[in-house]
Coordinates of C-alpha atoms and ligand atoms in Angstrom, one line a residue:
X29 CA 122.7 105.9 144.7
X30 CA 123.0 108.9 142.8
X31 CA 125.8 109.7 140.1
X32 CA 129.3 110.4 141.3
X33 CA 130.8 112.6 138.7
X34 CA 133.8 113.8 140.0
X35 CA 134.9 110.1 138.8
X36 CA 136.7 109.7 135.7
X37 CA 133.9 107.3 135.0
X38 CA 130.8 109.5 136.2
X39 CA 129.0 106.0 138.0
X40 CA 126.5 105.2 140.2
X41 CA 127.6 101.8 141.0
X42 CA 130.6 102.4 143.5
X43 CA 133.0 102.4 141.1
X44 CA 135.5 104.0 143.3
X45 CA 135.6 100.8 145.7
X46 CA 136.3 98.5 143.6
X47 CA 139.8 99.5 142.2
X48 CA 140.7 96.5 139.8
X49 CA 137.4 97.0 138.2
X50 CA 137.9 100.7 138.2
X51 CA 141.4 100.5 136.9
X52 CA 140.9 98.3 133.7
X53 CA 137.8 100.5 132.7
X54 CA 140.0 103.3 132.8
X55 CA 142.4 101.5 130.2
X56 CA 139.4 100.9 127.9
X57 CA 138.0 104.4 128.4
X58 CA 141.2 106.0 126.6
X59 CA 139.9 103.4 123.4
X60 CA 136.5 104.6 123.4
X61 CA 137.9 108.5 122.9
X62 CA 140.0 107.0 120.1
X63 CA 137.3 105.2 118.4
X64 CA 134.7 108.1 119.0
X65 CA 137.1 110.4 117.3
X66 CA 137.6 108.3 114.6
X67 CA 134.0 106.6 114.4
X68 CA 131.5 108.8 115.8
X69 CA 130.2 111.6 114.4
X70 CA 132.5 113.4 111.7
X71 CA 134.0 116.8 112.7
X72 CA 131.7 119.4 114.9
X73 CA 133.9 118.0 118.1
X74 CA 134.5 121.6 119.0
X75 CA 131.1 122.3 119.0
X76 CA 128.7 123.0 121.8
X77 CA 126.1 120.9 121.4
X78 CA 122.7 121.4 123.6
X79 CA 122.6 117.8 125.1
X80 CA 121.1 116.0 127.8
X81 CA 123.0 114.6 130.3
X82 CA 121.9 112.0 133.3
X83 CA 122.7 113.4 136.5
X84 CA 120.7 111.1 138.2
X85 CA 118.6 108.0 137.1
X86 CA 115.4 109.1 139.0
X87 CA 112.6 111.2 137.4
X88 CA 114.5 114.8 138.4
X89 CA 118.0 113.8 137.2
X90 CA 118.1 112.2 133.8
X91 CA 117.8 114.9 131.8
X92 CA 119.5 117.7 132.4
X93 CA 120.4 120.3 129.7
X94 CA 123.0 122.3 128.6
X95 CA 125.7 122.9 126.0
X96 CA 128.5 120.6 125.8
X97 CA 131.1 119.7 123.1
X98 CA 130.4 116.0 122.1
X99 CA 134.4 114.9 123.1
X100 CA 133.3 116.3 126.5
X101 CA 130.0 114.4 127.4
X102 CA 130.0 112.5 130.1
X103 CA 129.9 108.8 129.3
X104 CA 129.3 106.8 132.6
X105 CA 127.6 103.5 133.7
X106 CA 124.4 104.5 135.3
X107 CA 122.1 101.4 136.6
X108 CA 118.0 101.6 137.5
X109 CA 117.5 101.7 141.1
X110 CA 117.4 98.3 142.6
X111 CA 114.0 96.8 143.4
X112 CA 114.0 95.5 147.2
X113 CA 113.8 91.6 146.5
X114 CA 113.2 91.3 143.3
X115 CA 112.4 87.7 142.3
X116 CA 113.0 86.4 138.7
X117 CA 110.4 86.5 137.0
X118 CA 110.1 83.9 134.4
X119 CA 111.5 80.3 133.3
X120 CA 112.3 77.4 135.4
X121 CA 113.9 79.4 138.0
X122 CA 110.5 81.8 137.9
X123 CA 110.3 83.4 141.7
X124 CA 113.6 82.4 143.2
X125 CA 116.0 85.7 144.3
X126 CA 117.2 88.0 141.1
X127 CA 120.6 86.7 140.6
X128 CA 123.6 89.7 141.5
X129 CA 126.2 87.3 139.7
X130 CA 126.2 85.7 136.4
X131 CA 125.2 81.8 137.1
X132 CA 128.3 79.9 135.9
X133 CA 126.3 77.6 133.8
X134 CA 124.9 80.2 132.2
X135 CA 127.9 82.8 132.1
X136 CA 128.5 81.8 128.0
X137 CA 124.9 82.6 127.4
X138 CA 124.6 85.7 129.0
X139 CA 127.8 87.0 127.5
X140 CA 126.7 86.7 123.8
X141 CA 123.5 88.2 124.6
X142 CA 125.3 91.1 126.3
X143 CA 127.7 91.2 123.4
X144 CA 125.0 91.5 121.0
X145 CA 123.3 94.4 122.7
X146 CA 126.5 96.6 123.0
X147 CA 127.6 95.6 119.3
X148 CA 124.6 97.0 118.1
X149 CA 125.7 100.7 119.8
X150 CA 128.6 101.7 118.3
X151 CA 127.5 100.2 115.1
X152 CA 124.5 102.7 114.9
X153 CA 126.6 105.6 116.0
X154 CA 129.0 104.0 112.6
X155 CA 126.5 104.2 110.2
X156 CA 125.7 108.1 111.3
X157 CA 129.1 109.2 111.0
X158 CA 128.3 111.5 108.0
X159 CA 124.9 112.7 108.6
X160 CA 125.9 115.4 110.3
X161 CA 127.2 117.5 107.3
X162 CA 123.9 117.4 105.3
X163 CA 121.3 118.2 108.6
X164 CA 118.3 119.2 107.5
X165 CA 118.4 121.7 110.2
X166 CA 120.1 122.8 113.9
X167 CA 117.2 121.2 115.7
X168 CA 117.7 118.0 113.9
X169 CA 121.4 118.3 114.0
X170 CA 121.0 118.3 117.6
X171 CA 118.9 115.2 117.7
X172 CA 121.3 113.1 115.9
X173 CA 124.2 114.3 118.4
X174 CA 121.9 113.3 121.5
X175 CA 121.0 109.8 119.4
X176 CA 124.9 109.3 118.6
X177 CA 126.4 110.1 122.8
X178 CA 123.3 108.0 123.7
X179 CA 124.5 105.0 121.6
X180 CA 127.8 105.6 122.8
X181 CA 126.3 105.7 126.7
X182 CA 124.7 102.2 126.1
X183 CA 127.8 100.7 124.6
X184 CA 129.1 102.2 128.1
X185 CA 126.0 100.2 129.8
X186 CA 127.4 96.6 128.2
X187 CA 131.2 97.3 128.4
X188 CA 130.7 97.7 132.3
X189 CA 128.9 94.1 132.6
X190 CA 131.5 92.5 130.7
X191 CA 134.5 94.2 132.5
X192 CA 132.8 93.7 135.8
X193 CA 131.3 90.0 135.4
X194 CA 133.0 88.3 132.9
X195 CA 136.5 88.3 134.0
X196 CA 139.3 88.2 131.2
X197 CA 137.0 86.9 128.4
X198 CA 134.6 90.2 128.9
X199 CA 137.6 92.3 128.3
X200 CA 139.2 90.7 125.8
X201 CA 134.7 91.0 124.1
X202 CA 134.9 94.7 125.0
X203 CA 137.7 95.5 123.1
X204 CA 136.1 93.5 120.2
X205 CA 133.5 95.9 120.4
X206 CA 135.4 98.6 119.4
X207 CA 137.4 96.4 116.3
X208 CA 134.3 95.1 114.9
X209 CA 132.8 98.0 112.6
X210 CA 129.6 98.3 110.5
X211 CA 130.0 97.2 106.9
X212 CA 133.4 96.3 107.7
X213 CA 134.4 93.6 105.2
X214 CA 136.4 91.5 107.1
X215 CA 135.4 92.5 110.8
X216 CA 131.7 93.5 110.4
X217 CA 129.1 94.2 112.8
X218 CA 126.9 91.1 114.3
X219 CA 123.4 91.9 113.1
X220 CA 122.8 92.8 109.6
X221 CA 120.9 95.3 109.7
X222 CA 123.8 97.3 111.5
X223 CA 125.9 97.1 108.1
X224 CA 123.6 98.5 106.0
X225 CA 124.8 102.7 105.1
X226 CA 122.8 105.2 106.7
X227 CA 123.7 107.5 104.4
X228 CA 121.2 110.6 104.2
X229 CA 118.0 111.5 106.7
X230 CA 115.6 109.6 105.5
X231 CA 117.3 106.6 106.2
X232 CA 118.0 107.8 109.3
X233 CA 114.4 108.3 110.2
X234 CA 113.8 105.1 109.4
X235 CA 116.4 103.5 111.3
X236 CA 115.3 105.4 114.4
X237 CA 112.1 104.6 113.7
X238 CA 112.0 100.8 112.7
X239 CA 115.6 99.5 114.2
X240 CA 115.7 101.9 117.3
X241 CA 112.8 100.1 118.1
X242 CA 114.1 97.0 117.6
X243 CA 116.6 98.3 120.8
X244 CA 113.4 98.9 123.0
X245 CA 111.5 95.8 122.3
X246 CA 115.1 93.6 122.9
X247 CA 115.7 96.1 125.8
X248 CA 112.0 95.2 127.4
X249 CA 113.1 91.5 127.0
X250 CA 116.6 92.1 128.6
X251 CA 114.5 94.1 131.4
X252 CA 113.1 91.0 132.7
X253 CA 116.5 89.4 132.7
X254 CA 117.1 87.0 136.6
X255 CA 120.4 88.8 136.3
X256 CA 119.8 92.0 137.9
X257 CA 122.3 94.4 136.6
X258 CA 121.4 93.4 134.0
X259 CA 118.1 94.3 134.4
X260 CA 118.8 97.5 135.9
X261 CA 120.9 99.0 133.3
X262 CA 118.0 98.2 130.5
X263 CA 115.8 99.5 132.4
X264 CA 117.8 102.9 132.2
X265 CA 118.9 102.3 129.0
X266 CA 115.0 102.4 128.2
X267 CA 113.9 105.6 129.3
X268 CA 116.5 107.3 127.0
X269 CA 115.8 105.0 124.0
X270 CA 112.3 106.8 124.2
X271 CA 114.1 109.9 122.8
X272 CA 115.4 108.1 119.6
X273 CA 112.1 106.6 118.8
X274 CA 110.6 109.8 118.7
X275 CA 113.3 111.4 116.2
X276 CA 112.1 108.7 113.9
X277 CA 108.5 108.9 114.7
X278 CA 108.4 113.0 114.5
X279 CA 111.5 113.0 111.6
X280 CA 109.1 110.5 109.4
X281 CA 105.9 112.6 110.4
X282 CA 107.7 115.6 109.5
X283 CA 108.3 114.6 105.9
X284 CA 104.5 113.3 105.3
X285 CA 103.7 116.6 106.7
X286 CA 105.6 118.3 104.2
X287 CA 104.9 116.4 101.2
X288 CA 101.4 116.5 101.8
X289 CA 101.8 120.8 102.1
X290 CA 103.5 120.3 98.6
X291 CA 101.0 117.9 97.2
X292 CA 98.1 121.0 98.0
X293 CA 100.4 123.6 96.5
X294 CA 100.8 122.1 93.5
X295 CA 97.7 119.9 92.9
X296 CA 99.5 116.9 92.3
X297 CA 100.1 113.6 93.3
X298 CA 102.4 112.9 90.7
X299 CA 105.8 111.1 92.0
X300 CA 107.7 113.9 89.0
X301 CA 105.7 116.6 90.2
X302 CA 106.5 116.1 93.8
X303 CA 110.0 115.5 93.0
X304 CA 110.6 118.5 91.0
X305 CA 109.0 120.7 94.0
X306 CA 111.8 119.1 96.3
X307 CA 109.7 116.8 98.3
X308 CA 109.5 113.2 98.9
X309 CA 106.7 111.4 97.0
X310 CA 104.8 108.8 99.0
X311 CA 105.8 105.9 97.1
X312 CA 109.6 106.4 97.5
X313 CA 109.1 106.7 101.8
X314 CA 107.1 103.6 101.4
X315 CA 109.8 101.9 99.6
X316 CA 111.9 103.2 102.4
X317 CA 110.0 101.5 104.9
X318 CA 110.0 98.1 102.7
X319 CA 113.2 98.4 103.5
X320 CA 113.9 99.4 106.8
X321 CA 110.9 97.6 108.4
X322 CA 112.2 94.1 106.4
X323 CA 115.7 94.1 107.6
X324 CA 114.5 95.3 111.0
X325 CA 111.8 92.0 111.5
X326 CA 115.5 89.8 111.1
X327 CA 116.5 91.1 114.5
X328 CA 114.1 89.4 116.0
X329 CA 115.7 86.1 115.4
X330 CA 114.6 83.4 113.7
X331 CA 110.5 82.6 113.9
X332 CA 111.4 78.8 116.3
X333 CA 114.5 79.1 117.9
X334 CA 116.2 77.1 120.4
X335 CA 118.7 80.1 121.7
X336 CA 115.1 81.8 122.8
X337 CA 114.1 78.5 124.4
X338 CA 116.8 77.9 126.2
X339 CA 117.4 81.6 127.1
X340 CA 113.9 82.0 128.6
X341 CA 114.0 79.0 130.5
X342 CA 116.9 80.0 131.9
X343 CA 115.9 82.9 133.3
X344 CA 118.0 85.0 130.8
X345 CA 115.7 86.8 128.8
X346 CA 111.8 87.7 129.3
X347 CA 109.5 88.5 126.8
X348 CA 108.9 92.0 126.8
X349 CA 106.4 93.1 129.5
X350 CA 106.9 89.5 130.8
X351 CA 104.1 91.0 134.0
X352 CA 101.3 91.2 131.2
X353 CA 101.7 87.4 130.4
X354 CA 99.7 84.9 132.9
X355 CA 101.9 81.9 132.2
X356 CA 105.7 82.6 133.1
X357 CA 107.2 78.9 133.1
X358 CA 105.4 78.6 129.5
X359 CA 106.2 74.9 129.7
X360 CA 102.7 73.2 128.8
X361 CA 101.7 75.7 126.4
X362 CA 102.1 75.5 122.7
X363 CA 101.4 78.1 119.6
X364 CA 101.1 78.0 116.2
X365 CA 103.6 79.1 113.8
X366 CA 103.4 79.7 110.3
X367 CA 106.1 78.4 107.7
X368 CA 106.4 77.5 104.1
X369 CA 105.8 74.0 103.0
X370 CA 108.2 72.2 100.9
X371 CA 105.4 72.4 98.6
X372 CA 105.8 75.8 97.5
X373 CA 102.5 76.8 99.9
X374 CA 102.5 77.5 103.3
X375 CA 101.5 75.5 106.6
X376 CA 101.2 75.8 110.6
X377 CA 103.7 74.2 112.8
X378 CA 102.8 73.6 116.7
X379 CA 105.7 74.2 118.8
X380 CA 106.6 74.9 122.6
X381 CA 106.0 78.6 123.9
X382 CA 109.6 78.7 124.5
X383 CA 110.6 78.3 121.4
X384 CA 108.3 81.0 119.8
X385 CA 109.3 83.6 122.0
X386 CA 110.8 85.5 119.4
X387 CA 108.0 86.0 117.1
X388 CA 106.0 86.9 120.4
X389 CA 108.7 89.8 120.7
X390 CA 108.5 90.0 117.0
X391 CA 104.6 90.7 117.3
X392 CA 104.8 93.1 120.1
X393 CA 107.2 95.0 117.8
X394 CA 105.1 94.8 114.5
X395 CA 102.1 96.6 116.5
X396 CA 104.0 99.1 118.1
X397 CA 105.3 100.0 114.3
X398 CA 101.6 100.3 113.2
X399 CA 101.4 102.8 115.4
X400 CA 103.0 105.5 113.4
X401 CA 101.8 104.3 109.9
X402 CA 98.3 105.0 111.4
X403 CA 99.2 108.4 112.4
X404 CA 101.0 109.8 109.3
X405 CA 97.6 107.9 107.1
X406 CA 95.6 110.2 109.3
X407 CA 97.3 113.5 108.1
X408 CA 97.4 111.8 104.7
X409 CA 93.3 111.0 104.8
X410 CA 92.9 114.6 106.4
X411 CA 94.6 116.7 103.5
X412 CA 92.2 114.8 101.1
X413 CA 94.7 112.1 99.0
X414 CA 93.9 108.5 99.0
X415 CA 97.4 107.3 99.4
X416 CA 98.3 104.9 101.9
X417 CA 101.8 104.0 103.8
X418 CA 101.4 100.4 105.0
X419 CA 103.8 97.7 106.5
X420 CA 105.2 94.9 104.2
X421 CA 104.3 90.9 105.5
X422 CA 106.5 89.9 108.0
X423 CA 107.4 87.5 105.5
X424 CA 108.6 90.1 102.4
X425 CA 112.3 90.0 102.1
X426 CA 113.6 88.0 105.4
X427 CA 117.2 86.6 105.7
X428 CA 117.1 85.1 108.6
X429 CA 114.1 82.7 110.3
X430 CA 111.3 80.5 108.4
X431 CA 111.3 83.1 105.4
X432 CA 114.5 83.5 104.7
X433 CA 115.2 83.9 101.0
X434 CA 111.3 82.8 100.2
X435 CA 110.2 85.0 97.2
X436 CA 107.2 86.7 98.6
X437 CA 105.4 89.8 97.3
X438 CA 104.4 92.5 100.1
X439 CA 101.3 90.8 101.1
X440 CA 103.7 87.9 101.9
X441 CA 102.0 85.7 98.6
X442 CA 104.4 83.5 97.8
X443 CA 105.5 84.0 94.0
X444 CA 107.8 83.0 91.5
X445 CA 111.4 83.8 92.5
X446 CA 112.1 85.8 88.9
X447 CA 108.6 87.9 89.7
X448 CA 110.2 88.5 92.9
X449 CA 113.9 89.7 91.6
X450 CA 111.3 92.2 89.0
X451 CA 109.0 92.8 92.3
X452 CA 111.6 94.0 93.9
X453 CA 112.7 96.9 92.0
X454 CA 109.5 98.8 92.5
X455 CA 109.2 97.6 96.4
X456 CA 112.7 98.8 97.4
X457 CA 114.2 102.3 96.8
X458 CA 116.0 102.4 93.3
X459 CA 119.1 103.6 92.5
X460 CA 117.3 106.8 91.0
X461 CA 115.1 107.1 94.5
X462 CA 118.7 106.8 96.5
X463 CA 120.1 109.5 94.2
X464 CA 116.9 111.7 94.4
X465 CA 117.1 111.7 98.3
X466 CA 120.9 112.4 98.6
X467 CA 120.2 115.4 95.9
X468 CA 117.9 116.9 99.1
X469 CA 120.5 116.3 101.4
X470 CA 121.5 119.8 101.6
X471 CA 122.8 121.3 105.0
X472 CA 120.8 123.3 106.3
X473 CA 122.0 125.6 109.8
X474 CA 120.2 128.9 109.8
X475 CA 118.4 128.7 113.4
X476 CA 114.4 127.9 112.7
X477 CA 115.3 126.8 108.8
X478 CA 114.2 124.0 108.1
X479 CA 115.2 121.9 104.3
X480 CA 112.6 122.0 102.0
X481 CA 111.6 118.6 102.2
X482 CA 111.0 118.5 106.2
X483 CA 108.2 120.1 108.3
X484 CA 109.2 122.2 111.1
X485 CA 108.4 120.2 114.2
X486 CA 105.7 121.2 116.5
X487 CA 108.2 122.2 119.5
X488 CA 111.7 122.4 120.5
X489 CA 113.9 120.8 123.2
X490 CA 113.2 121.2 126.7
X491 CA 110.6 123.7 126.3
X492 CA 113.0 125.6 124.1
X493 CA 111.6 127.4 120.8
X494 CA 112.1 125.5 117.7
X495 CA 114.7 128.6 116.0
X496 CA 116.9 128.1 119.3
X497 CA 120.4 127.6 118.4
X498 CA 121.0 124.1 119.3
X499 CA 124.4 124.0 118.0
X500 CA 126.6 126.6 117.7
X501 CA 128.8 126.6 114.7
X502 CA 131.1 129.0 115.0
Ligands
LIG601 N1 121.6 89.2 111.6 O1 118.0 81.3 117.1 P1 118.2 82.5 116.3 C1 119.5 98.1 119.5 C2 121.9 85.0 114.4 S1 118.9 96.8 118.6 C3 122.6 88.4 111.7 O2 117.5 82.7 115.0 P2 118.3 84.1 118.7 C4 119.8 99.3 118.8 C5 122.0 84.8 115.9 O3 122.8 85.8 116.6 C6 118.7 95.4 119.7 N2 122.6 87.3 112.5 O4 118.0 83.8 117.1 C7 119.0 99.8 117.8 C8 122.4 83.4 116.1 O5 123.9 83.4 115.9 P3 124.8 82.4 116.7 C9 120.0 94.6 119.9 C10 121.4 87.1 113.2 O6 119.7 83.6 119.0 C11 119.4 100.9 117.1 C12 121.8 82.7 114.8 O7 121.5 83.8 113.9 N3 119.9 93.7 121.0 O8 119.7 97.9 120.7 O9 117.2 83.6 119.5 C13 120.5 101.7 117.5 C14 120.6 81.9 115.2 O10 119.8 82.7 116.0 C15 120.3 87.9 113.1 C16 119.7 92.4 120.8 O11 119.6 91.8 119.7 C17 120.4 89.0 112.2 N4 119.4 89.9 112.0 O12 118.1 85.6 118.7 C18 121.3 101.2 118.5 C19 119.6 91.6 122.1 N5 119.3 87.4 113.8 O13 124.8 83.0 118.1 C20 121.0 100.0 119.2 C21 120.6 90.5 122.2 C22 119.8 86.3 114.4 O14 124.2 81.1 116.6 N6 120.5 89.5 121.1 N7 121.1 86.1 114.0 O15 126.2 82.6 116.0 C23 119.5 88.5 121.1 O16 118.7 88.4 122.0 C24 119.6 87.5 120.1 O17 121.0 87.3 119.7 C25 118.8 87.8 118.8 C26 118.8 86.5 117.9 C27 117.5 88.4 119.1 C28 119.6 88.8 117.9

């Protein structure tokens, strides 16, 4: 069905015949406005902003471009075509119908799932609410604004399940979704890493980068969901997620890029040397990614969980690219799962599939964030420096899971919990590192400039050269 966007609601669901439904998502939308305004991205709302819009959720009609202040954008509930008899495809219920209603018995399950995805979207569009001012240029300035409406889209994507399956108690979650705010002392977001500041661009790579794709592997796994709008609106959900990915992949590649220019100009690879030339050493982006990739792994759940058990049997929530997997009751099956010991060492515990499934997801994810590091150690091994970026243990600095609060060092060697607290100050960006990166974070808007710590990027948007104005200021 393709998008109806004379609505109020631009919708490809039919929103328009179902006038209950229809009516009480008009009440929230006036909510949304208020808490974008207030929320989202600070000032630049009469700006026109070169964004993609879905007109369509086939391969011609997602992205279409054009300039459009923020306020204005077109937030609507856009669903994945169906696919004709679509069987679930995993758990007990494993090749029995898709279901097009919520299971009663499994209506509380589903809704906290579902509230944990959209929580997660305006909580990311929270922590960006600054950025703006301090854009290291109009092309990236653009980016966040496509990364920020997006976020808002896909709290959109969630709000419309709970208003349209979940009765009373979905409202009353949806309007929880706007109260709840990250960082927020007495009402803060769900997931931790959602409360920690975003506060210049380098942090913001990182988060697009490392948490972002947090969103597509969880996505994947809601994907496979027996619920099929569910299903559907991930799936579409997915293909822009793509996008923010690759502001943190080409943002972080960016930055190596430069550094590396700087560490040739000035024959260096001193951290001071770098510093003074206004670049960012290696050493502080790896502490950045200490950071960023550790909270990121918590997302993931904990290592043996029961919720994961009990959601994957019930036909809730796949693995991602559940398809590539041979077994899809994964009832026999067991796997080995590392832990600490009481011991102070480390052993293997055998537990059910089920109950692993989030350190499967977690996996997936942890090769997937390779894939980057491998790329910017290339362009580091090309311009001739020995330096290496490289991923912490999945065991360095968890909260939540088997590791939580184990003092490991970054090879995940269990040590003494005092080395740990000392370890810690050279793994983790330092107060001076924090204050060294927010002294960068100067705005730059001159169409083509880039700041003096970023790389130009190798194209535009759309085919569009990279000194295209892609906000217009005045
Ligand atoms: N922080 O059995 P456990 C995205 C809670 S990102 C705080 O270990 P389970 C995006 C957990 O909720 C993707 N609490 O794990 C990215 C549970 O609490 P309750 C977001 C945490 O339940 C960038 C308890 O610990 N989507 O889209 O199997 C920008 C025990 O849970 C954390 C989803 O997460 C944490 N890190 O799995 C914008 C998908 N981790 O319920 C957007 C939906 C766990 O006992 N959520 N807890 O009070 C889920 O699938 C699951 O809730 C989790 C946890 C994977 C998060």
């Amino acid at each position: 069905m393709s998008i109806d966007y004379s609505e109020r609601i631009p919708n490809n669901v039919n929103l328009a015949n179902d006038r209950v439904l229809q009516r009480a998502l008009e009440h929230w939308q006036p909510k949304f406005f208020d808490w974008w305004r207030e929320m989202g991205p600070s000032d630049f709302a009469a700006n026109d902003v070169y964004l993609r819009t879905a007109t369509g959720v086939d391969a011609q009609g997602w992205a279409s471009y054009g300039y459009v202040k923020m306020p204005d954008y077109r937030w609507g509930i856009f669903l994945a075509d169906p696919i004709p008899d679509r069987s679930i495809g995993f758990g007990d219920s494993y090749g029995q119908p898709a279901w097009q209603q919520v299971p009663g018995e499994f209506r509380s399950q589903f809704r906290r799932l579902i509230v944990t995805q959209g929580d997660t979207e305006p909580a990311s569009v929270e922590q960006q609410h600054l950025l703006g001012h301090t854009c290291p240029s109009l092309y990236d300035l653009r980016n966040l604004f496509q990364v920020n409406v997006e976020e808002g889209r896909h709290l959109w994507a969630m709000v419309y399940l709970l208003h349209a399956y979940f009765g009373r108690d979905g409202r009353e979650e949806a309007e929880e979704l706007l109260a709840r705010h990250s960082g927020d002392a007495d009402k803060p977001r769900i997931l931790g890493t959602f409360n920690e500041p975003v506060s210049d661009w380098l942090s913001f790579f990182c988060f697009t980068y490392f948490t972002d794709r947090d969103g597509k592997f969880q996505l994947k796994c809601l994907a496979e969901s027996g619920f099929d709008p569910l299903a559907r609106t991930c799936r579409f959900m997915l293909t822009e997620e793509a996008h923010h990915m690759f502001v943190g992949e080409t943002g972080l590649g960016r930055i190596v890029k430069r550094t590396l220019e700087v560490m040739k100009e000035i024959g260096s690879e001193d951290p001071v040397a770098i510093r003074r030339a206004g670049a960012v050493d290696l050493p502080l982006l790896q502490r950045y990614l200490n950071f960023w990739f550790s909270s990121s792994l918590d997302l993931f759940g904990s290592e043996v969980s029961s919720n994961a058990a009990t959601t994957f049997a019930n036909g809730i929530k796949g693995r991602p690219d559940e398809s590539q997997y041979e077994d899809h009751v994964a009832l026999e099956t067991t796997v080995e799962v590392e832990a600490p010991d009481e011991a102070g060492g480390t052993k293997r515990e055998t537990v059910g599939l089920r109950n692993a499934m989030n350190e499967i997801a977690r996996g997936a994810y942890v090769k997937d964030c390779e894939l980057g590091l491998k790329r910017w150690n290339t362009q580091i091994q090309r311009a001739g420096f020995d330096f290496r970026l490289k991923l912490p243990s999945t065991r360095f600095r968890r909260a939540i899971g088997a590791w939580a609060n184990v003092p490991t060092d970054l090879e995940g060697s269990l040590i003494a919990r005092d080395a740990y607290e000392h370890g810690l100050r050279e793994w983790l960006p330092s107060a001076a590192d924090r204050s060294f990166v927010h002294s960068l974070m100067q705005r730059v808007v001159t169409p083509g400039k880039m700041a003096a710590w970023i790389a130009p990027p190798d194209r535009g948007i759309n085919n569009l050269p990279v000194d295209y104005e892609y906000v217009r200021l005045d």
